[in-house]
XYZ file of N, CA, C and O in Angstrom:
840
model
N -51.448 30.767 -13.830
C -51.440 32.493 -13.978
C -49.757 32.774 -15.291
O -48.726 32.177 -14.824
N -50.175 33.280 -16.262
C -48.764 33.656 -17.197
C -48.270 34.862 -16.544
O -48.815 35.969 -15.752
N -47.083 34.639 -16.452
C -46.197 35.377 -15.788
C -45.682 36.992 -16.507
O -46.239 36.937 -17.691
N -45.900 38.433 -15.530
C -46.128 39.546 -16.757
C -45.019 39.470 -17.993
O -45.018 40.326 -18.747
N -43.704 38.936 -17.260
C -42.499 38.658 -18.249
C -42.905 37.607 -19.607
O -42.417 38.762 -20.761
N -43.720 36.622 -19.638
C -44.306 35.789 -20.215
C -45.053 36.575 -21.419
O -44.959 36.571 -22.940
N -45.770 37.414 -20.757
C -47.164 38.484 -21.266
C -46.355 39.260 -22.229
O -46.716 39.359 -23.546
N -44.824 40.203 -21.498
C -44.311 41.163 -22.086
C -43.962 40.037 -23.761
O -43.700 40.799 -24.582
N -43.072 38.889 -23.494
C -42.587 38.513 -24.719
C -43.517 37.944 -25.477
O -43.033 38.240 -27.104
N -44.704 37.298 -25.165
C -45.650 37.478 -26.014
C -46.080 38.576 -27.077
O -46.375 38.587 -28.302
N -45.999 39.462 -26.133
C -46.692 40.878 -27.047
C -45.665 41.495 -27.759
O -46.248 42.141 -29.369
N -44.308 41.000 -27.214
C -42.800 41.656 -28.187
C -43.332 40.422 -29.317
O -41.974 41.064 -30.905
N -43.335 39.332 -29.401
C -42.834 39.156 -30.531
C -43.942 39.064 -31.955
O -42.331 39.127 -33.041
N -44.116 39.561 -32.424
C -45.123 39.639 -33.455
C -43.910 40.955 -34.238
O -42.946 40.988 -35.543
N -43.084 42.017 -32.866
C -42.375 42.633 -33.329
C -41.022 42.335 -33.533
O -40.421 42.299 -34.423
N -40.826 41.421 -32.999
C -39.350 41.236 -32.670
C -39.162 40.431 -34.681
O -38.215 40.126 -34.922
N -40.084 39.290 -34.818
C -40.844 38.573 -36.168
C -40.396 39.487 -37.192
O -40.194 39.211 -38.328
N -40.988 40.952 -37.321
C -41.033 41.593 -38.163
C -39.434 42.369 -38.434
O -39.235 42.334 -39.685
N -39.022 42.497 -36.772
C -37.464 43.452 -37.194
C -36.816 42.240 -38.307
O -36.078 42.783 -38.959
N -36.945 40.942 -37.711
C -35.996 40.018 -37.955
C -36.224 39.854 -39.798
O -35.635 39.551 -40.873
N -37.418 39.563 -40.243
C -37.896 39.552 -41.458
C -37.432 40.766 -42.290
O -36.590 40.748 -43.224
N -37.364 41.804 -41.839
C -36.741 42.920 -42.194
C -35.326 43.011 -42.638
O -34.714 42.997 -44.156
N -34.650 42.455 -42.048
C -33.210 42.290 -41.907
C -32.612 41.109 -42.998
O -31.637 41.115 -43.578
N -33.594 39.958 -43.498
C -32.636 39.186 -43.820
C -33.623 39.305 -44.872
O -33.156 39.368 -46.200
N -34.843 40.808 -45.436
C -34.993 40.955 -46.776
C -33.882 41.976 -47.452
O -33.521 41.806 -48.598
N -33.240 42.562 -46.687
C -32.663 43.426 -46.802
C -31.186 42.576 -47.677
O -30.492 42.768 -48.535
N -30.819 41.899 -46.472
C -30.048 40.929 -46.794
C -30.044 40.429 -48.141
O -29.141 39.337 -49.154
N -30.967 39.830 -48.674
C -31.781 39.101 -49.853
C -31.294 39.804 -50.483
O -30.734 39.168 -51.949
N -31.491 41.054 -50.754
C -31.209 42.093 -51.797
C -30.182 42.322 -52.325
O -29.728 42.414 -53.256
N -29.638 42.487 -50.929
C -27.616 42.693 -50.962
C -27.281 40.843 -52.010
O -26.933 41.306 -53.079
N -28.138 39.916 -51.801
C -27.337 38.864 -51.963
C -27.701 38.468 -53.619
O -27.058 38.211 -54.664
N -29.156 39.110 -54.092
C -29.149 38.582 -54.838
C -28.607 39.558 -56.102
O -28.739 39.624 -57.013
N -28.396 40.600 -55.527
C -27.861 42.256 -56.546
C -26.359 41.224 -56.984
O -25.885 41.731 -57.850
N -25.859 40.680 -55.853
C -23.873 40.486 -56.406
C -24.445 39.383 -57.295
O -23.829 39.482 -58.350
N -25.688 38.670 -57.066
C -25.254 37.506 -57.731
C -26.205 38.031 -59.298
O -25.436 37.451 -60.546
N -26.761 38.731 -59.507
C -27.035 39.309 -60.775
C -25.781 40.068 -61.639
O -25.955 40.503 -62.654
N -25.077 40.436 -60.831
C -24.236 41.213 -61.267
C -22.738 40.416 -61.961
O -21.987 41.025 -62.397
N -22.390 39.079 -61.442
C -21.619 38.465 -61.326
C -22.523 37.519 -62.762
O -22.596 36.224 -63.106
N -21.788 37.921 -64.177
C -22.472 36.927 -64.943
C -21.552 36.718 -65.445
O -21.224 35.959 -66.952
N -19.845 36.825 -65.864
C -19.138 36.308 -66.166
C -18.909 34.727 -66.432
O -19.151 34.328 -65.254
N -18.605 33.874 -67.353
C -18.798 32.607 -67.373
C -16.869 32.556 -68.123
O -17.044 32.523 -69.068
N -16.498 32.038 -66.792
C -14.703 31.411 -67.278
C -13.982 30.240 -66.652
O -14.640 30.431 -65.225
N -13.326 30.101 -67.000
C -12.618 28.778 -66.351
C -11.767 29.892 -64.954
O -10.772 30.740 -65.248
N -11.231 29.465 -63.867
C -10.888 30.324 -62.839
C -9.927 29.248 -62.325
O -9.107 28.582 -62.928
N -8.990 30.266 -62.194
C -7.242 29.474 -60.921
C -7.973 29.761 -59.536
O -7.804 30.687 -59.462
N -7.588 28.608 -59.100
C -7.878 29.163 -57.914
C -6.202 28.476 -56.763
O -5.880 27.234 -57.259
N -6.483 29.430 -55.797
C -4.867 29.094 -54.986
C -5.474 28.980 -53.937
O -5.941 29.420 -52.874
N -4.944 27.386 -53.257
C -5.158 27.184 -51.881
C -3.876 26.923 -50.724
O -2.736 25.861 -51.433
N -3.289 28.078 -49.943
C -2.091 28.339 -49.510
C -2.016 28.497 -48.006
O -3.237 28.076 -47.154
N -1.095 28.932 -47.567
C -1.192 28.936 -46.072
C -0.384 27.637 -45.499
O -0.307 26.196 -46.092
N -0.049 27.608 -44.516
C 0.805 26.730 -43.209
C -0.278 25.376 -42.463
O 0.256 24.722 -42.161
N -1.013 26.315 -42.809
C -2.501 25.171 -41.964
C -2.701 23.488 -43.028
O -2.181 23.484 -44.231
N -3.570 22.983 -42.771
C -3.878 21.212 -42.781
C -4.799 20.960 -44.183
O -5.401 22.050 -43.359
N -4.945 20.691 -45.036
C -6.302 20.774 -45.551
C -6.568 21.410 -46.724
O -7.425 21.299 -47.914
N -4.981 22.221 -47.576
C -4.903 22.361 -48.774
C -5.425 21.773 -49.778
O -6.141 21.848 -50.477
N -4.090 20.640 -49.512
C -4.736 19.525 -50.826
C -5.919 19.152 -50.151
O -6.635 18.417 -52.007
N -6.475 18.920 -49.477
C -7.452 18.239 -49.196
C -8.711 18.668 -50.003
O -9.510 18.640 -50.469
N -9.103 20.228 -49.855
C -9.773 20.910 -50.160
C -9.959 20.939 -51.982
O -10.949 20.941 -52.607
N -8.939 21.018 -52.044
C -8.598 20.512 -54.004
C -9.152 19.280 -54.554
O -9.522 19.726 -55.132
N -8.414 18.131 -53.960
C -9.351 17.126 -54.174
C -11.030 17.255 -53.966
O -11.757 16.709 -54.869
N -11.001 18.088 -52.618
C -12.746 18.089 -52.650
C -13.465 18.683 -54.014
O -14.809 18.277 -54.612
N -12.438 19.802 -54.515
C -13.128 20.263 -55.276
C -13.596 19.862 -56.650
O -14.357 19.481 -57.948
N -11.831 18.311 -57.018
C -11.913 17.688 -58.076
C -12.918 16.764 -58.317
O -14.320 16.366 -58.910
N -13.343 16.313 -56.884
C -14.636 15.510 -56.619
C -15.831 15.663 -57.009
O -16.546 15.098 -57.449
N -16.514 17.422 -57.156
C -17.255 18.037 -57.053
C -17.261 18.019 -58.325
O -17.907 17.969 -59.266
N -16.324 18.364 -59.322
C -16.277 18.258 -60.500
C -16.777 17.238 -61.236
O -17.378 17.154 -62.166
N -16.383 15.896 -61.062
C -16.497 14.445 -61.491
C -17.623 14.408 -61.105
O -18.800 13.805 -61.971
N -18.283 14.842 -60.062
C -19.694 14.391 -59.559
C -21.022 15.277 -60.743
O -21.907 14.877 -60.826
N -20.573 16.452 -60.859
C -21.291 17.269 -62.509
C -20.853 16.824 -63.784
O -21.467 17.220 -64.322
N -20.292 15.871 -64.041
C -19.850 14.949 -65.116
C -18.619 15.762 -65.902
O -18.222 15.923 -67.072
N -18.127 16.682 -65.122
C -16.646 17.249 -65.809
C -15.517 16.355 -65.702
O -15.726 15.872 -64.773
N -14.611 16.545 -66.609
C -13.361 15.944 -66.495
C -12.406 17.013 -65.809
O -12.278 17.600 -65.863
N -11.289 15.786 -65.112
C -10.451 15.749 -64.077
C -9.463 15.328 -64.308
O -9.257 14.399 -64.836
N -8.080 16.263 -64.410
C -6.980 15.821 -64.149
C -5.449 16.335 -62.550
O -6.552 17.415 -62.333
N -5.407 15.435 -62.747
C -4.245 15.704 -61.070
C -2.907 15.548 -61.229
O -2.049 14.668 -61.437
N -2.130 16.338 -61.144
C -0.344 16.316 -61.203
C -0.058 16.631 -59.954
O -0.401 17.459 -59.091
N 0.633 15.382 -59.169
C 1.036 15.626 -57.520
C 2.567 15.757 -57.495
O 3.432 15.039 -58.684
N 3.131 16.501 -56.706
C 4.684 17.091 -56.647
C 4.248 16.731 -55.728
O 3.432 16.395 -54.498
N 5.739 16.752 -54.580
C 6.222 16.512 -53.943
C 5.960 15.218 -52.975
O 6.890 14.437 -51.962
N 4.431 15.072 -52.634
C 3.770 13.695 -51.380
C 3.285 12.884 -52.489
O 2.967 12.177 -52.550
N 3.978 12.229 -53.225
C 3.835 11.301 -54.328
C 4.523 10.006 -53.730
O 3.567 8.670 -54.099
N 5.191 9.871 -53.201
C 5.683 8.734 -52.555
C 4.959 8.110 -51.306
O 5.157 6.918 -51.147
N 3.905 8.803 -50.973
C 3.047 8.112 -50.066
C 1.584 7.254 -50.413
O 1.039 8.007 -51.817
N 1.009 6.890 -50.137
C -0.359 6.104 -50.673
C -1.321 7.360 -50.225
O -0.942 8.134 -49.077
N -2.190 7.424 -51.206
C -3.139 8.928 -50.937
C -4.346 8.289 -51.306
O -4.807 7.479 -52.603
N -5.177 8.420 -50.342
C -6.593 7.912 -50.457
C -7.414 8.433 -51.475
O -8.604 7.784 -52.046
N -7.489 9.617 -51.180
C -7.761 10.882 -52.520
C -7.289 9.947 -54.341
O -8.518 9.986 -54.978
N -6.630 9.598 -54.075
C -5.863 9.215 -55.783
C -6.217 7.524 -55.943
O -7.376 7.229 -57.068
N -6.134 7.104 -54.696
C -7.207 5.534 -54.767
C -8.499 5.597 -55.534
O -9.098 5.044 -55.653
N -9.538 6.767 -55.021
C -10.492 7.066 -55.376
C -10.739 7.514 -56.342
O -11.715 7.125 -57.234
N -10.183 8.976 -56.853
C -10.453 9.172 -57.732
C -10.291 8.664 -59.028
O -10.553 8.482 -60.255
N -9.288 7.578 -58.981
C -8.839 7.188 -60.325
C -9.991 5.807 -60.797
O -9.934 5.850 -62.024
N -10.431 5.518 -59.519
C -11.751 4.784 -59.700
C -12.947 5.482 -60.459
O -13.548 4.997 -61.491
N -12.886 6.647 -60.536
C -13.754 7.818 -61.129
C -13.192 8.744 -62.274
O -14.018 9.285 -62.770
N -12.266 8.309 -62.641
C -11.844 8.764 -64.458
C -10.828 9.772 -64.231
O -10.532 10.296 -65.125
N -10.145 9.900 -63.342
C -9.273 11.193 -62.980
C -7.667 10.795 -63.170
O -7.495 9.394 -62.618
N -7.775 11.412 -64.472
C -6.075 11.051 -64.437
C -5.091 11.926 -63.177
O -5.467 12.767 -63.337
N -4.187 11.024 -63.630
C -3.356 11.091 -62.671
C -1.863 11.147 -62.836
O -1.458 10.067 -63.928
N -0.753 11.731 -62.598
C 0.896 12.162 -62.788
C 1.536 12.500 -62.057
O 0.994 13.779 -61.194
N 2.576 11.892 -61.525
C 3.020 11.721 -60.000
C 4.290 11.707 -60.139
O 5.125 10.873 -60.423
N 4.673 13.010 -59.514
C 6.233 13.312 -59.042
C 6.743 11.559 -58.665
O 7.928 11.548 -58.661
N 6.235 11.065 -57.742
C 6.692 10.189 -56.854
C 8.389 9.931 -56.720
O 9.360 9.054 -56.731
N 8.837 11.106 -56.194
C 9.842 10.967 -55.261
C 10.038 10.803 -53.488
O 10.687 10.903 -52.839
N 8.623 11.567 -53.553
C 8.435 11.634 -52.052
C 8.446 13.179 -51.741
O 8.967 13.936 -52.315
N 9.302 13.540 -50.529
C 9.277 15.338 -49.789
C 11.103 15.169 -50.362
O 12.305 14.253 -49.678
N 11.161 16.380 -50.612
C 12.249 16.567 -50.705
C 13.295 16.620 -50.323
O 14.740 16.403 -50.429
N 13.459 17.026 -48.309
C 14.423 16.925 -47.347
C 14.772 15.397 -47.458
O 15.636 14.790 -46.946
N 13.732 14.590 -47.744
C 14.019 12.927 -48.007
C 15.107 12.290 -48.590
O 16.160 11.608 -49.218
N 14.550 12.817 -49.977
C 15.689 12.372 -51.769
C 17.139 13.403 -51.118
O 18.526 12.804 -51.529
N 16.652 14.580 -51.310
C 18.184 15.460 -50.934
C 18.818 15.513 -51.637
O 20.370 15.240 -51.869
N 18.154 15.527 -53.234
C 19.041 15.437 -54.529
C 18.085 16.157 -55.342
O 17.335 15.661 -56.293
N 18.972 17.299 -55.262
C 18.069 18.518 -56.250
C 17.987 18.037 -57.663
O 17.083 18.526 -58.257
N 19.064 17.342 -58.410
C 18.998 16.855 -59.788
C 18.283 15.939 -60.236
O 17.451 16.258 -60.870
N 17.851 15.157 -59.061
C 16.996 13.776 -59.618
C 15.430 14.817 -59.387
O 14.587 14.435 -59.592
N 15.127 15.514 -57.634
C 13.520 16.543 -57.897
C 13.879 17.084 -59.220
O 12.423 17.504 -59.653
N 14.837 17.748 -59.730
C 14.341 18.989 -60.844
C 13.859 18.223 -61.672
O 12.890 18.189 -62.750
N 14.457 16.987 -61.878
C 14.090 15.673 -63.455
C 12.411 15.301 -63.567
O 11.896 15.449 -64.373
N 12.585 14.835 -61.937
C 11.101 14.658 -61.524
C 10.136 15.487 -61.889
O 8.864 15.473 -62.280
N 9.951 16.781 -61.636
C 9.169 17.948 -61.491
C 8.993 18.381 -63.084
O 7.723 18.406 -62.996
N 10.121 18.040 -63.912
C 10.218 18.592 -65.239
C 9.255 17.152 -65.891
O 8.906 18.033 -66.917
N 10.122 16.158 -65.708
C 9.205 15.311 -66.040
C 7.428 15.164 -65.660
O 6.206 15.150 -66.826
N 7.006 15.707 -64.953
C 5.418 15.834 -64.493
C 4.705 16.930 -65.106
O 3.947 16.870 -65.239
N 5.836 18.023 -65.297
C 5.360 19.208 -65.685
C 4.854 19.287 -67.318
O 4.480 19.957 -67.399
N 5.649 18.117 -67.992
C 5.796 17.896 -69.375
C 4.110 17.938 -69.489
O 3.008 17.572 -70.473
N 3.529 16.430 -68.507
C 1.701 15.995 -68.347
C 1.384 17.255 -68.079
O 0.034 17.622 -68.727
N 1.548 17.494 -67.310
C 0.781 19.490 -67.131
C 0.706 20.035 -68.228
O -0.887 20.445 -68.454
N 1.789 20.301 -69.089
C 1.278 20.945 -69.972
C 0.526 20.692 -70.793
O -0.224 21.626 -71.221
N 0.403 19.425 -71.197
C -0.511 18.618 -72.361
C -1.318 18.523 -71.740
O -2.912 19.558 -72.629
N -2.227 18.683 -70.379
C -2.953 18.552 -70.032
C -3.750 20.399 -69.946
O -5.094 20.026 -70.217
N -2.946 21.766 -69.712
C -3.207 22.193 -69.450
C -3.499 23.257 -70.933
O -3.679 24.224 -71.282
N -3.359 22.716 -72.159
C -3.674 22.938 -73.451
C -5.014 21.830 -74.165
O -5.145 22.219 -75.229
N -5.366 21.276 -73.060
C -5.940 20.415 -73.710
C -7.513 20.292 -73.368
O -7.971 20.535 -72.085
N -8.046 20.707 -74.666
C -10.224 21.659 -74.384
C -11.087 20.364 -73.941
O -12.081 20.937 -73.227
N -10.975 19.300 -73.760
C -11.203 17.930 -73.134
C -10.939 18.385 -71.933
O -11.829 17.465 -70.909
N -10.238 18.748 -70.893
C -10.308 18.777 -69.662
C -10.310 20.288 -69.328
O -9.983 20.795 -69.187
N -11.516 19.575 -67.663
C -12.176 20.526 -67.828
C -11.611 21.590 -66.078
O -11.665 22.657 -65.904
N -10.952 20.607 -65.363
C -10.067 20.771 -64.239
C -9.252 20.080 -64.031
O -8.876 18.484 -64.048
N -7.637 21.300 -63.661
C -6.351 20.487 -63.365
C -6.257 20.779 -62.084
O -6.045 22.046 -61.700
N -5.832 19.809 -61.541
C -5.166 20.286 -60.309
C -3.465 20.135 -60.020
O -3.086 18.752 -60.308
N -3.035 21.334 -59.684
C -1.213 21.150 -59.741
C -1.528 21.057 -57.998
O -0.703 22.294 -57.517
N -0.776 19.646 -57.662
C -0.767 19.655 -56.328
C 0.663 19.980 -55.972
O 1.297 19.322 -55.963
N 0.632 21.062 -55.077
C 2.003 20.888 -54.051
C 2.793 22.075 -55.303
O 4.537 21.751 -55.192
N 2.786 22.659 -55.954
C 3.164 23.191 -57.090
C 4.329 24.039 -56.423
O 5.096 24.943 -57.316
N 3.845 24.841 -55.825
C 4.271 25.604 -55.004
C 5.408 25.870 -54.659
O 6.493 26.425 -54.717
N 6.375 24.620 -53.961
C 7.164 23.793 -53.394
C 8.199 24.046 -54.849
O 9.428 24.163 -54.792
N 7.789 23.227 -56.435
C 8.374 23.770 -57.689
C 9.104 24.925 -57.900
O 10.485 25.546 -58.493
N 8.302 25.811 -57.378
C 8.609 27.321 -57.759
C 9.612 28.324 -56.425
O 10.454 28.479 -56.944
N 9.388 27.576 -55.042
C 10.041 27.877 -54.366
C 11.235 27.417 -54.501
O 12.407 28.165 -54.453
N 11.487 26.039 -54.835
C 13.056 25.308 -55.323
C 13.646 25.421 -56.250
O 14.434 25.325 -56.184
N 13.001 26.494 -57.547
C 13.000 26.689 -58.715
C 13.529 25.006 -59.452
O 14.407 25.314 -60.107
N 12.870 25.010 -59.303
C 12.915 22.850 -59.977
C 12.194 23.431 -61.129
O 12.096 22.670 -62.484
N 10.828 24.123 -61.256
C 10.087 24.788 -62.517
C 10.110 26.131 -62.469
O 10.692 26.929 -61.565
N 10.620 26.845 -63.828
C 10.803 28.422 -64.420
C 9.234 28.815 -63.992
O 8.200 28.534 -64.468
N 9.506 29.587 -63.118
C 8.301 30.775 -62.412
C 7.269 31.502 -63.402
O 6.447 31.329 -64.311
N 8.157 31.876 -64.790
C 7.769 32.888 -65.550
C 6.871 31.627 -66.819
O 5.743 31.516 -67.377
N 7.524 30.086 -67.173
C 7.149 29.621 -67.419
C 5.263 28.975 -67.309
O 4.602 28.476 -67.935
N 5.257 28.660 -66.148
C 4.323 27.912 -65.227
C 3.448 28.919 -65.481
O 2.047 28.628 -65.897
N 3.582 30.396 -65.222
C 2.534 31.500 -65.467
C 2.068 31.545 -66.711
O 0.748 31.950 -66.932
N 2.989 31.422 -68.096
C 2.238 31.841 -69.227
C 1.714 30.246 -69.306
O 0.747 30.037 -70.093
N 2.048 29.137 -69.285
C 1.350 28.045 -69.766
C -0.301 27.654 -69.149
O -1.364 27.629 -69.752
N -0.538 28.718 -67.453
C -1.688 28.685 -67.011
C -2.013 29.930 -67.805
O -4.060 29.737 -68.032
N -1.688 30.915 -68.224
C -2.874 31.782 -68.337
C -3.002 31.872 -69.928
O -3.783 32.068 -70.314
N -2.397 30.568 -70.818
C -2.422 30.455 -72.493
C -3.737 29.090 -71.928
O -3.870 28.973 -73.366
N -4.221 28.255 -70.544
C -4.793 27.289 -70.900
C -6.438 27.735 -72.118
O -6.444 28.805 -71.798
N -6.903 26.657 -72.004
C -8.366 26.883 -72.572
C -9.632 27.874 -71.934
O -9.144 27.520 -70.516
N -9.712 28.709 -72.191
C -10.905 29.526 -71.317
C -11.667 28.881 -70.763
O -11.866 29.841 -69.334
N -12.207 27.882 -71.204
C -12.729 27.045 -70.156
C -12.663 26.502 -68.579
O -12.867 26.047 -67.512
N -10.765 26.133 -68.542
C -10.619 25.309 -68.138
C -10.336 25.824 -66.265
O -9.555 26.685 -65.928
N -10.520 25.192 -65.704
C -9.925 25.967 -64.151
C -8.959 24.974 -63.817
O -8.652 23.692 -64.028
N -8.349 25.496 -62.931
C -6.627 24.940 -62.466
C -6.785 25.227 -61.172
O -7.118 26.129 -60.183
N -6.451 24.478 -60.006
C -6.639 24.415 -58.391
C -4.704 24.616 -58.137
O -4.121 22.923 -58.807
N -4.593 25.043 -57.982
C -3.495 25.065 -57.420
C -3.198 24.725 -55.821
O -3.808 26.019 -55.355
N -1.843 24.392 -55.416
C -2.213 24.051 -53.807
C -0.172 24.285 -53.386
O 0.182 23.906 -54.042
N -0.389 23.881 -51.807
C 1.269 24.631 -51.141
C 1.467 26.069 -50.857
O 0.421 26.938 -51.056
N 1.946 25.722 -49.833
C 2.321 27.023 -49.430
C 3.520 28.056 -49.870
O 3.991 27.167 -51.221
N 3.342 28.671 -49.370
C 4.210 29.911 -49.919
C 3.866 30.453 -51.237
O 4.851 30.401 -52.011
N 3.190 30.232 -51.992
C 2.317 30.365 -53.318
C 3.230 31.778 -53.424
O 2.967 32.771 -52.634
N 3.874 31.776 -54.494
C 4.504 33.083 -55.091
C 3.390 34.169 -55.363
O 2.243 34.045 -55.670
N 3.721 35.145 -55.525
C 2.902 36.645 -55.283
C 2.715 36.772 -56.976
O 1.030 36.806 -56.649
N 2.574 36.140 -57.853
C 2.954 36.667 -58.849
C 1.357 35.303 -59.870
O 0.914 35.713 -60.096
N 1.440 34.044 -58.526
C 0.161 33.368 -58.546
C -0.549 33.509 -58.033
O -1.916 33.968 -58.781
N -0.535 34.483 -57.307
C -1.642 34.580 -56.112
C -2.367 36.320 -56.940
O -3.721 36.242 -57.217
N -1.603 37.145 -57.757
C -1.885 37.985 -57.952
C -3.072 37.489 -59.829
O -3.933 38.606 -59.539
N -2.701 36.659 -60.176
C -3.178 36.224 -61.312
C -4.253 35.642 -61.189
O -5.464 35.091 -61.677
N -4.956 35.041 -59.656
C -5.485 34.126 -59.461
C -6.532 34.506 -59.062
O -6.762 35.735 -59.014
N -8.282 33.950 -59.446
C -9.312 34.727 -59.644
C -9.659 34.524 -57.693
O -10.161 35.373 -57.272
N -9.369 33.427 -57.224
C -9.662 32.857 -55.981
C -8.588 32.543 -55.151
O -7.641 31.920 -55.546
N -8.411 32.729 -54.185
C -7.291 32.501 -53.095
C -7.838 32.652 -51.951
O -8.456 32.726 -50.837
N -7.701 31.039 -51.279
C -8.022 30.788 -50.073
C -6.539 30.339 -49.211
O -5.670 29.768 -49.619
N -6.606 30.906 -48.105
C -5.107 30.808 -47.027
C -5.678 30.155 -45.914
O -6.754 30.426 -45.151
N -4.737 28.670 -45.762
C -4.832 28.069 -44.853
C -4.142 27.909 -43.738
O -3.225 27.685 -43.987
N -4.713 28.667 -42.278
C -3.804 28.658 -41.573
C -3.926 27.625 -40.080
O -4.818 26.818 -40.252
N -2.982 27.701 -39.969
C -2.154 26.113 -38.647
C -2.943 26.617 -37.292
O -1.725 27.229 -36.670
N -3.757 26.656 -36.835
C -4.009 27.380 -35.303
C -3.914 26.195 -34.943
O -2.690 26.153 -33.024
N -3.932 24.375 -34.567
C -3.357 23.853 -33.774
C -3.223 22.152 -34.847
O -4.132 21.997 -35.483
N -2.117 21.188 -34.132
C -2.274 20.173 -35.049
C -2.147 19.407 -34.213
O -0.954 19.389 -33.279
N -2.515 17.743 -34.487
C -2.095 16.807 -33.212
C -0.381 16.290 -33.704
O 0.129 16.048 -33.099
N -0.223 17.087 -34.954
C 1.529 16.189 -35.239
C 2.779 16.857 -33.845
O 3.274 16.213 -33.341
N 2.104 18.378 -33.715
C 3.226 18.924 -32.442
C 2.611 18.567 -31.392
O 3.712 19.011 -30.592
N 1.976 17.278 -31.283
C 1.671 17.105 -29.660
C 1.771 15.294 -29.885
O 1.479 14.870 -28.902
N 3.107 14.675 -30.953
C 3.444 13.803 -30.743
C 2.410 12.611 -31.178
O 2.718 11.264 -31.358
N 1.098 12.805 -31.821
C 0.569 12.142 -32.644
C 0.648 11.841 -34.120
O 1.007 12.551 -35.334
N 1.103 10.476 -34.459
C 1.058 10.072 -36.133
C 0.401 10.846 -36.825
O -1.493 10.650 -36.300
N 0.700 10.749 -38.002
C 0.050 10.771 -39.617
C -1.190 9.941 -39.572
O -0.953 8.613 -39.404
N -2.328 10.070 -39.473
C -3.318 9.269 -39.597
C -3.853 8.967 -40.690
O -4.307 9.467 -42.042
N -4.572 7.216 -41.314
C -4.436 7.028 -41.883
C -5.686 7.372 -42.644
O -6.926 7.032 -41.449
N -6.583 7.555 -43.627
C -7.976 8.394 -44.017
C -7.974 9.532 -43.768
O -9.218 9.964 -43.841
N -7.233 10.061 -42.792
C -7.208 11.840 -42.493
C -6.327 12.231 -42.712
O -6.736 13.306 -42.956
N -5.184 11.949 -42.307
C -3.963 12.733 -42.754
C -3.852 12.427 -44.347
O -2.950 13.134 -44.846
N -3.819 10.657 -44.708
C -2.828 10.657 -45.984
C -3.969 9.408 -46.402
O -4.757 9.418 -45.966
């Protein structure tokens, strides 16, 4: 015997389904309208900042996506260049050009003159890439530290990014991104730190953290 409760649910099912369809139709109309309104085609400046883990990883994901679509990409690595980089191992084999500061973390070198010289060296390569119309995507990994420590001139960096080829996308990663870069950016994502294994004494894991 079918219970009264099950009978009631069966009777209401068409009504529930119709309300759901109506809600989804309204949502679709809103999404379609936004898609229709977004017709500008341009190179984007994307900023990935915040204190959480995953900023560079997200940037490398976009580089991989671009390469998967046949775009040309290049990466400038600041700060962490002294470490082996799994993404670099993979993407170089896919034709992605890399230029690496290769001094490691600034608290390890403790040599501002050396770090400034290294930053200026790879920034020179970045400027070349940011003026090259054949390069579709340029990732400036951890460049925010270079601006915080004043190894690079903020106005010069902003000007070069602003003057890049119109179709070229630029990905900026690193903590404490300068407000002027954030204001210039088309897309800004902040990665927050809720919990990190390192805080509980777990060492960085190959293939996950580096």
